[in-house]
Structure formats: C-alpha cells, structure tokens
Amino acid sequence: MTSAEEWCAAFEPRTVQYYLDRTIADFGSRPAADFLGKVWTYREYGELVDRLAAGLQARGVKPGVNVGLCLPNTPYYTLFYFAILKVGGTVVNFNPLYVERELAFQSRDADVRIMVTMDLKMIFDKVEAVRQEKVLDTIIVCPMAPILPFPKNILFKLFKRKELASVPDGPAHVHYDALMSVGAKPAPVAIDPKTAVAVLQYTGGTTGVPKGAMLTHANLSANIEQMRCVFDKAKPGEEKLLCVLPFFHVFAMTVAQNLAVVLGAEMVLQPRFELKALLDVIKRKRVTLFPGVPTIYTAINNSPLTQNYDLSSIKICLSGGAPLPVEVKESFEKLTGCVLVEGYGLTEASPVCAVNPLDRPSRPGSIGMPVPGTTPEFRDLADLSKPVARGEKGELCLKGPQVMAGYWKRPEATADTIEPGGFLHTGDVGYQDEDGYIYLVDRIKDLILCSGYNVYPRVIEEAIYQHEAVEECIVIAIPDTYRGQSPKAFVKLKEGHELTADELKAFLKGHLSAIELPREIEFRTQLPKTMVGKLSKKELVEEEAAKRSAAQ
C-alpha cells in the first residue's frame, strides 16, 4: 500500500457542516469573523446558520435543490453556505461581477431557482433582471447596513442610499429577516457524504462553455483534512486568516473559509482587494495566515505604502491560482518574515492537489509535493494512456479523494476528463523530480510549437521576471511563417522603471535558448486579469487573432 492509499483508507468522509459544528463546540466563544470592524463569534454564527437553515427548509430547500449564492465576502456568504448544506441542498457559486448573460446561463445550466444576493444595486438589479426572464423563482435579499459596525451602519443609510436597490414587494422577494423568523433549528436531514453534492462549482470557461464541477461532501471534507495536514503548525482557535480572495472562487472557499472553520480561526473579511484597506486590516487585526494570488503579493511588494506598515504578524501565506514568480516569493518573505509557498489545484479537485512543504525550503519553480492521499502520474503527450519515467515531461494526472464526482449534466466531458480508474487529466504539462517535487512547465493548450520543438511560456515568463524592472508579464504564441509559431511577451514595468525591448532581449539571451527568445515584446501599462486577479492570456490571444484577421 502506498502512503497515498494508506491515507485514503484512514480518511473518514464527513459532511462539510460537521466541521462548523465541531468548531462551535470547541471554540464557540472565539471570533469567527470580522467584517470591517464588526465581529461575530462561532457560537453566534452557529445560531444564525440554524435559523437560516430552518427558513430555507420552509422554502423547500432539501436534498436535490440547488441554491445560488451571488454574494461578495460578507458574513452572509458563510452563513448561507452552511445553512444550505445543513438541510441537504447544494451551493452554486456565482461571481457578483457576472453580467446578466452569465448569471442567466449558469442559473439555467445549474437548475437554480433560488438566488441569494445583497440589496446593493450593482448586484441585485442584475439578479432581478434574470428573474424577470423567468429563469429564477425566488430572490433572497440580504441587507448591507445591519452587518456594518457602528457608526458605519448609520452613515451607510445616510450617504449610500443611491447604492441600495429598490426591492419589490411580493412572494418572489424574500427578506433575510423573514427567513430568520421561521424557527430556531431545521429538521434533521440524512446526508451521505460520499454521494451528496455539496457545491456545484463552475469552471472559468476559458476553453469552451463553463461546466459545473460536482464537489461532494466527501470531496470537500477530504480537501479540508488535507489542508489541515499542510497547516499542521497552525494553532487552533488562535489564528487570524485574511479573506481577501472571493469565496465564490473554489480556492478561497476551501483555503480561506473552510480552512478557517476547521482551525477555529477568525476570518478577517475583505469584500474586495484595495491595497491600503488590506494593509490597514493586516495591521489592525495582526493577521497570521494570508492565502492569496501572485498579483496581490506583487502589489504589496511594489507599493510605496508598504514601508509604513508592520506586516510581521503574518506567518504563513499560500499562493494559488497562477504560477508564483520566484522574485515575488523572495521579496515578500523578506518584507514580512513569513513563509510564502506555492500550491496547485484545480476546480475539479476541490481544489488543492499539491503544496510546497512549510517546514523546509521551497524548490524554486515547484508547485510542491502532492497533498496527503493524492497520487500523481505523468502521461506521454503522444499517448495519454502511457506513463512516462520519473523526471520526464508529460501531462499531470491526479487521483485522490478530492477529485470531483464529475461535470453536472455532461457525462461525455466527465468521461474525457476522469478515467475509469479515477485519474483526473489536468491539462497541465510537467514532471516530478526524484525527491517528489512537482514542476509544471505549462498548459497543454498554451504550448508554443516552434520549429517542431515544444516551447513553454512559463519558462520564458520566469526568465523575464528575473529582470528587476519587470512587475508582470504574459507570454503567448503568435504565428511565424518560418517556425510555425514563436513566443510574444507582454510586459508591465514597475513604477519608475524604464526598459526597451532590445534591452530585455539582451538580458534574456543569458537565460533562454535561442528558440525560446521572444520574437516580439510589447510593453503595456496594464495586463488583463480574471475577476479573481489572475493574469489572463485569453484577451491577448484574441487581440492577436483579431490583428491577423484585419491584416488579411
């Protein structure tokens, strides 16, 4: 039996709400969340969850019912998340920044008829428009003012009235207070963690139509236990975990919210990323754990504001969502004294699959080692059924208890992604060294085929990041009449720095082979990002394609 098989044999699947109940029993009087200065204890959270669960149950939420959450990082997200799960429902996460078309598509695809949102005009009006298309039956409306501390709650009512939505009366619109008044506790519901879908998490849709990954209670509880193993040095009941990544994203849902709950940590909620507010709250709360994405750590490293703040309370940071440049990691660790490690995951795996160990030096460029219970295998790109030898490049495939049950209503896509033996095809190319560390070189779809050779954009990006003037960069493939394809680099410089394309090319000659050198370098003041702050190639690929079409 391998160590991964032993861990899986010992793992006992739980419902996700089990972890909240246990933390309430162990740390009920400890703070659960701080939202802009207003604090709730775990016991208070538990009472609110029970009341909401009773209200949802009275509204027909039960096993098999999918409920949408279209919420920013506020206490409402966590309260409804656990209330829905407690009565056997399934959470469907929606990005509040989605446009009406995206909200409608996902609602239809996920069979969502009930949506939970805020009374903020910028969110509610879009959700209401979707309801008027007969896509939704019910909108549950959560008020902003009551979750703000004094005097912010009074000032909000006085000066932010224009930001509030006009919510119609009638049975289609249910106020938060009405749900809370139904009863103190829901009727018990039998839930099988192995089969019950806890969360329907939609992929980003960068390759075709977005698909809903069915994450069972067993999947999510496995990843919770795996993260508990990674954070084994954290002190239960004492940590303060910064929640700036949006909970609707699978990384934050697991590594911010669910990890905080299992540790009995205080969630320090930030409804959006704003640098000064982030630095202020780290200082005010003495934050100890800080999951993030590379662009946030980069912003802190490069801001002149940072020198005015004591960030020494931060102990552990886990970066995900995108490759973590070595220069960003080293600068942030020097600035704060913390340990910043890179991890790797994907929506289809709840999401964490690999993390650099916290108790030994990270390997530059590595995503770390598989989390407990996870078996990696690298497959030949020419024959994906055939494993390659240790150290050789291939597609990363993963097997573990956190791997999804499948894609919602898409059996063909599920069969294409998960093998009968349980291995999940990630679409990422990489290799594993003799010590077990995994390195990713790129996405299969991002490979640049240059004169018959595979050129990996990430290798080029890492080389570009070594130049002191570079803040961010993206490398994509462009057509080349001689080589087939060549690399093109888009570069954002740090404030106050200057650099020409020729100077950067000269610098890169010492770091890259001739075939890897970018044929073109374009400087930009901003690079495109996804809604969760990850650098995004999609827009640049589309731009280049449009240029070629116009030139023909």
mmCIF file of C-alpha atoms in Angstrom, residues 119-121 154-166:
data_model
loop_
_atom_site.group_PDB
_atom_site.id
_atom_site.type_symbol
_atom_site.label_atom_id
_atom_site.label_comp_id
_atom_site.label_asym_id
_atom_site.label_seq_id
_atom_site.Cartn_x
_atom_site.Cartn_y
_atom_site.Cartn_z
ATOM 1 C CA ASP A 119 -29.639 44.723 -1.514
ATOM 2 C CA LEU A 120 -26.838 46.527 -3.366
ATOM 3 C CA LYS A 121 -27.989 47.979 -6.688
ATOM 4 C CA ILE A 154 -25.740 54.757 10.235
ATOM 5 C CA LEU A 155 -23.500 56.549 7.742
ATOM 6 C CA PHE A 156 -24.289 53.936 5.089
ATOM 7 C CA LYS A 157 -28.021 54.565 5.444
ATOM 8 C CA LEU A 158 -27.484 58.332 5.293
ATOM 9 C CA PHE A 159 -24.955 58.670 2.493
ATOM 10 C CA LYS A 160 -25.097 55.476 0.432
ATOM 11 C CA ARG A 161 -28.816 55.374 -0.361
ATOM 12 C CA LYS A 162 -28.097 55.621 -4.083
ATOM 13 C CA GLU A 163 -26.183 52.326 -3.880
ATOM 14 C CA LEU A 164 -29.214 50.485 -2.480
ATOM 15 C CA ALA A 165 -31.557 48.598 -4.782
ATOM 16 C CA SER A 166 -35.282 49.137 -4.894
#
